[in-house]
Amino acid sequence: VNLYGQACGESVWAISGPANNEAPGRADESRAFWTKIFMFPGVSTRMKKVIRMREMSDKQKGIIKKISASGEMSRRIREMGLVPEVQIQIQGRAPLKDPVAVKLKDFTLTLRNNEASHILVEVEVADSSCSKIE
Amino acid sequence: MKKRITIALSGNPNSGKTTVFNAITGARQHIANYPGVTVEKKYGRCIHKGYEIDVVDLPGTYSLTAYSLEEIVARDFLVNEKPDFVVDILDASNLDRNLYLAVQFMELGVPLIIALNMVDVAESRGIRVDDHRLSDLLDVPVVPMVARSNRGVQELLDKVIEAADAGRQRSPIAISYGLDIDQSLDEIEGIIKTSQLGDKKYPARWQALKCLEGDSQIRELLKRDTNFGQQIDSICERTFRHTMNTLEEDPEGIIAEHRYGFISGITKEAVKRKIEFRLNLSDQIDKVLTNRIIGPVLMMAVLYGIYLLTFWVGEVPVGWFEVFFDKLKGLVSSVVPEGNLQSLIASGIIDGVGGVLGFVPIIIFMFFAIAIMEDSGYMARVAYMLDRVLRWFGLHGNSVMALIVSGGISGGCAVPGVLATRTLRDTRERIATLLVTPFMNCGAKLPIFAVLIGAFFSEHKARMMFILTLLSWAFALLAAKIIRFTVLRGPKTPFVMELPPYRVPTLQGLLIHTGERTWHYIKKAGTVILAFSILMWAMMTFPGLPEKDAKFFENRRIDFKQVLLDSSDIKTWVKDEEDLAELNGLYYSYARAASEANLASLRQLEHRSLFEVVRAASLLEHGKSPGSEIDSMLVSAAHQYIQFRSKMIELERQEQQVALKHTMAGWIGQHLEGITKPLGFDYRVNIALIGGFAAKEVIVSTLGTAYSLGDVALDETGSLSERLKKDPNWNPLQAFSLLIFTMLYVPCFVTVISIQRESSWSWAGFSVAFNLVAAYLVALVVRQGGEALGLGL
């Protein structure tokens, strides 16, 4: 059984996020790969991880921790209510998998995937769910 | 004396602002533009308890940055016009986000009244807002209301009056944005105050705040003095570096977070909620409507359904309009003596305006459908589902709005479509959208589409219309892609959009929406098109037939008459020119009464001496035998009369043909024939297309005028469709190439002017040239390709 399925390991170390507004590229993916190799299974059965909103699965819940964008994109994201400590849930994705619809406490927003990758979200992942993914 | 109060309505999009505005002002609304820009400014007035309250509807915004034109417009209005109160409409079911704008009003220090709208929706979702507590915490009057069902509107107006009587003394609130930011704020505020820099209309601290937020408008303002401007810049710079180092966050982000912190502190006290995170009805509906497979299918079905509805239901009243205008023309012909005046009224005015007004029912149905889509919240889902596709073409999810309003669902208008591009923030995406909006099938193109489809594709009306819509999308998107790859290269902008909860549209809202748009269309028909119809009529009438030709036709006419009068058989009934005139008149009356199946007037005609001849002639003309019991001499006379008539009609047609070629429009149209021949367009089509620059509806009226001038048979009052169908020069391929050309070629001048206002003269010029070239090339491919394949012959 692979205990460190992709959905678990990928972004543990990617908390800082991309420095600019570019969407994460190959470098991030290879980092995720090494992360996977060296990661040890957690002690508890439920883990808290910070991942990009883009990587969240449909219906997954989480709490926004950081907006790593700047300038216009950051302003737009924040003025629409996506700020740290806000609870969100992925409601679904458009027919072509992009944009993503995000449910906040009282309303629903849509963002493109490359915008969602600038939003870092703390999610709860049960260890058992990691193995299920493989 | 009545006291006057001015209030400005503001609020987030989807907060029910328009509903509140409608509820306060009712039908007493006006639409204008904000000075210098074309952001729509709606205003109205109401009288309440002896006070005259002027209401200005500010554009719906989420924020007060200098980030979009709407926000700048709203901000400028507040500081320049200084309304007595800003009434901020908040959606009670979504209070946190809605308060973000309210807090910014309070930062700006404008006198604020909060209208807590949709409290019923909030309660149904288990959210209870304590409006008294909210009012105390914010130190702002709060009025709970349900604008949809008119609850709380009177109370809101009461509160406005009460606050006005109390006098307004408001100072900006001071929120703490954290130690670092507050310190920098103090410093910048100090500089602004001592230097007398900046604009007195804005509070100094607010200007300082905007500097830290990187607001371009205010930063520019403060740069007027280089010395102090540099000082401020360096403080901003320092703060930015500091917060990035310590908090990994720019000042703007920190400020936004503190605003939200301030808000959540308030809502924690004022809002009680029973349930958190529950899938509400909207989410349930979205599960189906935005489903990966069902969603797009349903979307296509909805769009197609709108056509079917519009064409099936719209067809009935369109028929009534046609009958009405035909009757009106008949009336004019019988009252006004033949000549230029009759021609002006019948061919210039009635044909022109009637051709346009006749399509009003279709347009009403179409606008009604669009209003339902917009008001229900489905339009946002369409943008959501299509964003991935549009982005590929270098457009934005919000472009869909502009494209749909322009005629993506045919029946729109490029002018509001061009205005709708204001929601796009990126200049390149906005201009790209602007440039392709005229490709969409606007309502003004529908008449010529309907004529051509009715004539050549009548079995597949709805299907053809659907194909044309798909084609217009294809061309618009392709053109956008080309534009974004060539003249407008650049990156994409953020697409953070709200999916508003589904709402059942209110009838009042739908009617106002539909009414406004339809009225806009009618006004256009009544003014621009009437003027242009008359101008076109003049262009197609003058200078007219040269004297030499006129004399030739007159002589031929006299010859024909003489031949008829000289013939032996007819002499029994018609002895001289006077009798002939009597016969002509009777024949005309008979034909009209017969075509209308008007038995009473037929019976009246029976007593006239020449009735028998007329009846026999009419039967012969329709290819029927008059019957054996009728005198053979009478039949022979009728024969001669019919021959005479057809010769005269033929002559008249030739004369009109020659006359048209000797008009200004004929001259231009003929000179363009060399260029348009490969497309299969003759000078008449050219003339109509020239007229279409004024407004696309004119194409139909001009074509109608052109063809009715070349066609004299008064007992033939068939529509333009039928005339084109009968014309040997027309075939389905020619019709299709004209359909495509009309779809793509120059925007009407109102659109061109709008494009110019939204961008520049050079973009407007580019738009005309680009569209013309595109239309020519595509129509050329259609026509030549079709001919090569042997289609439509």
mmCIF file of C-alpha atoms in Angstrom, chain A residues 58-59 61 66-67 69-84 87-89 91-101 103-115, chain B residues 62-63 65 67 71 93-94 96-97 100 125 127 214 248-250 252-253 256-257 260 273 277-278 280 283 286 291-292 296 384-385 387-389 391 395-397 425 492-499:
data_model
loop_
_atom_site.group_PDB
_atom_site.id
_atom_site.type_symbol
_atom_site.label_atom_id
_atom_site.label_comp_id
_atom_site.label_asym_id
_atom_site.label_seq_id
_atom_site.Cartn_x
_atom_site.Cartn_y
_atom_site.Cartn_z
ATOM 1 C CA ASP A 58 -14.669 18.442 -5.399
ATOM 2 C CA LYS A 59 -16.672 18.853 -2.187
ATOM 3 C CA LYS A 61 -13.573 21.673 2.733
ATOM 4 C CA LYS A 66 -2.763 32.717 2.551
ATOM 5 C CA ILE A 67 -3.218 34.541 -0.722
ATOM 6 C CA ALA A 69 -0.904 36.604 -5.400
ATOM 7 C CA SER A 70 -0.186 40.297 -5.587
ATOM 8 C CA GLY A 71 -1.495 43.312 -7.454
ATOM 9 C CA GLU A 72 -4.741 43.205 -9.326
ATOM 10 C CA MET A 73 -5.326 39.500 -8.862
ATOM 11 C CA SER A 74 -4.817 39.737 -5.122
ATOM 12 C CA ARG A 75 -7.179 42.710 -4.884
ATOM 13 C CA ARG A 76 -9.858 40.980 -6.863
ATOM 14 C CA ILE A 77 -9.575 37.782 -4.836
ATOM 15 C CA ARG A 78 -9.738 39.623 -1.523
ATOM 16 C CA GLU A 79 -12.506 42.064 -2.325
ATOM 17 C CA MET A 80 -14.686 39.117 -3.253
ATOM 18 C CA GLY A 81 -14.267 37.725 0.244
ATOM 19 C CA LEU A 82 -11.474 35.214 -0.182
ATOM 20 C CA VAL A 83 -9.278 36.204 2.767
ATOM 21 C CA PRO A 84 -7.353 34.180 5.355
ATOM 22 C CA GLN A 87 -13.962 28.582 5.470
ATOM 23 C CA ILE A 88 -14.507 27.295 1.968
ATOM 24 C CA GLN A 89 -15.741 24.244 0.176
ATOM 25 C CA GLN A 91 -18.569 23.110 -4.982
ATOM 26 C CA GLY A 92 -17.543 21.786 -8.341
ATOM 27 C CA ARG A 93 -15.868 22.547 -11.595
ATOM 28 C CA ALA A 94 -17.107 23.800 -14.935
ATOM 29 C CA PRO A 95 -17.689 21.205 -17.663
ATOM 30 C CA LEU A 96 -14.163 21.715 -18.953
ATOM 31 C CA LYS A 97 -12.691 21.320 -15.404
ATOM 32 C CA ASP A 98 -11.970 25.024 -15.189
ATOM 33 C CA PRO A 99 -13.048 27.431 -13.635
ATOM 34 C CA VAL A 100 -13.685 26.059 -10.186
ATOM 35 C CA ALA A 101 -16.749 26.985 -8.127
ATOM 36 C CA LYS A 103 -18.669 27.894 -1.806
ATOM 37 C CA LEU A 104 -18.076 30.361 0.989
ATOM 38 C CA LYS A 105 -20.235 30.779 4.041
ATOM 39 C CA ASP A 106 -22.979 32.683 2.287
ATOM 40 C CA PHE A 107 -22.192 32.750 -1.374
ATOM 41 C CA THR A 108 -20.483 31.023 -4.275
ATOM 42 C CA LEU A 109 -17.575 32.290 -6.342
ATOM 43 C CA THR A 110 -15.897 31.020 -9.459
ATOM 44 C CA LEU A 111 -12.176 31.259 -10.110
ATOM 45 C CA ARG A 112 -9.908 30.004 -12.805
ATOM 46 C CA ASN A 113 -7.487 27.259 -11.901
ATOM 47 C CA ASN A 114 -4.484 29.529 -12.226
ATOM 48 C CA GLU A 115 -6.088 31.919 -9.741
ATOM 49 C CA TYR B 62 -17.753 45.216 -4.764
ATOM 50 C CA SER B 63 -15.221 47.796 -3.792
ATOM 51 C CA THR B 65 -10.782 51.072 -5.719
ATOM 52 C CA TYR B 67 -9.785 49.239 -10.403
ATOM 53 C CA GLU B 71 -15.806 52.052 -9.232
ATOM 54 C CA SER B 93 -27.980 36.651 3.523
ATOM 55 C CA ASN B 94 -24.432 37.557 2.546
ATOM 56 C CA ASP B 96 -19.839 39.909 5.507
ATOM 57 C CA ARG B 97 -18.964 40.403 1.874
ATOM 58 C CA TYR B 100 -16.885 45.298 2.735
ATOM 59 C CA ARG B 125 -31.166 30.142 5.425
ATOM 60 C CA ILE B 127 -29.408 33.768 9.323
ATOM 61 C CA GLY B 214 -1.587 51.399 -4.562
ATOM 62 C CA GLU B 248 4.867 38.035 3.720
ATOM 63 C CA GLU B 249 1.937 40.154 2.682
ATOM 64 C CA ASP B 250 1.662 43.458 0.838
ATOM 65 C CA GLU B 252 -3.029 46.125 0.321
ATOM 66 C CA GLY B 253 -3.633 42.570 1.461
ATOM 67 C CA ALA B 256 -8.208 44.132 3.175
ATOM 68 C CA GLU B 257 -7.762 41.544 5.896
ATOM 69 C CA TYR B 260 -12.699 41.857 7.002
ATOM 70 C CA ARG B 273 -26.985 31.771 12.449
ATOM 71 C CA PHE B 277 -22.493 25.309 5.566
ATOM 72 C CA ARG B 278 -25.659 23.862 4.232
ATOM 73 C CA ASN B 280 -29.163 25.509 -0.205
ATOM 74 C CA ASP B 283 -26.561 24.646 -4.881
ATOM 75 C CA ASP B 286 -26.447 24.038 -9.771
ATOM 76 C CA ASN B 291 -23.280 19.423 -14.374
ATOM 77 C CA ARG B 292 -20.427 18.398 -16.608
ATOM 78 C CA PRO B 296 -23.841 22.323 -21.541
ATOM 79 C CA TYR B 384 -18.953 30.094 -15.831
ATOM 80 C CA MET B 385 -19.441 27.188 -18.181
ATOM 81 C CA ASP B 387 -15.078 30.697 -19.607
ATOM 82 C CA ARG B 388 -12.660 27.930 -20.468
ATOM 83 C CA VAL B 389 -13.637 28.208 -24.121
ATOM 84 C CA ARG B 391 -10.295 32.270 -22.563
ATOM 85 C CA LEU B 395 -11.579 36.792 -24.196
ATOM 86 C CA HIS B 396 -12.924 36.748 -20.660
ATOM 87 C CA GLY B 397 -15.807 34.865 -19.110
ATOM 88 C CA ARG B 425 -11.090 45.146 -16.587
ATOM 89 C CA LYS B 492 -5.201 37.198 -19.251
ATOM 90 C CA THR B 493 -6.884 38.874 -16.300
ATOM 91 C CA PRO B 494 -8.393 37.405 -13.143
ATOM 92 C CA PHE B 495 -11.809 35.852 -13.370
ATOM 93 C CA VAL B 496 -13.288 35.945 -9.914
ATOM 94 C CA MET B 497 -17.006 36.067 -10.404
ATOM 95 C CA GLU B 498 -19.976 35.519 -8.198
ATOM 96 C CA LEU B 499 -22.501 32.809 -8.916
#
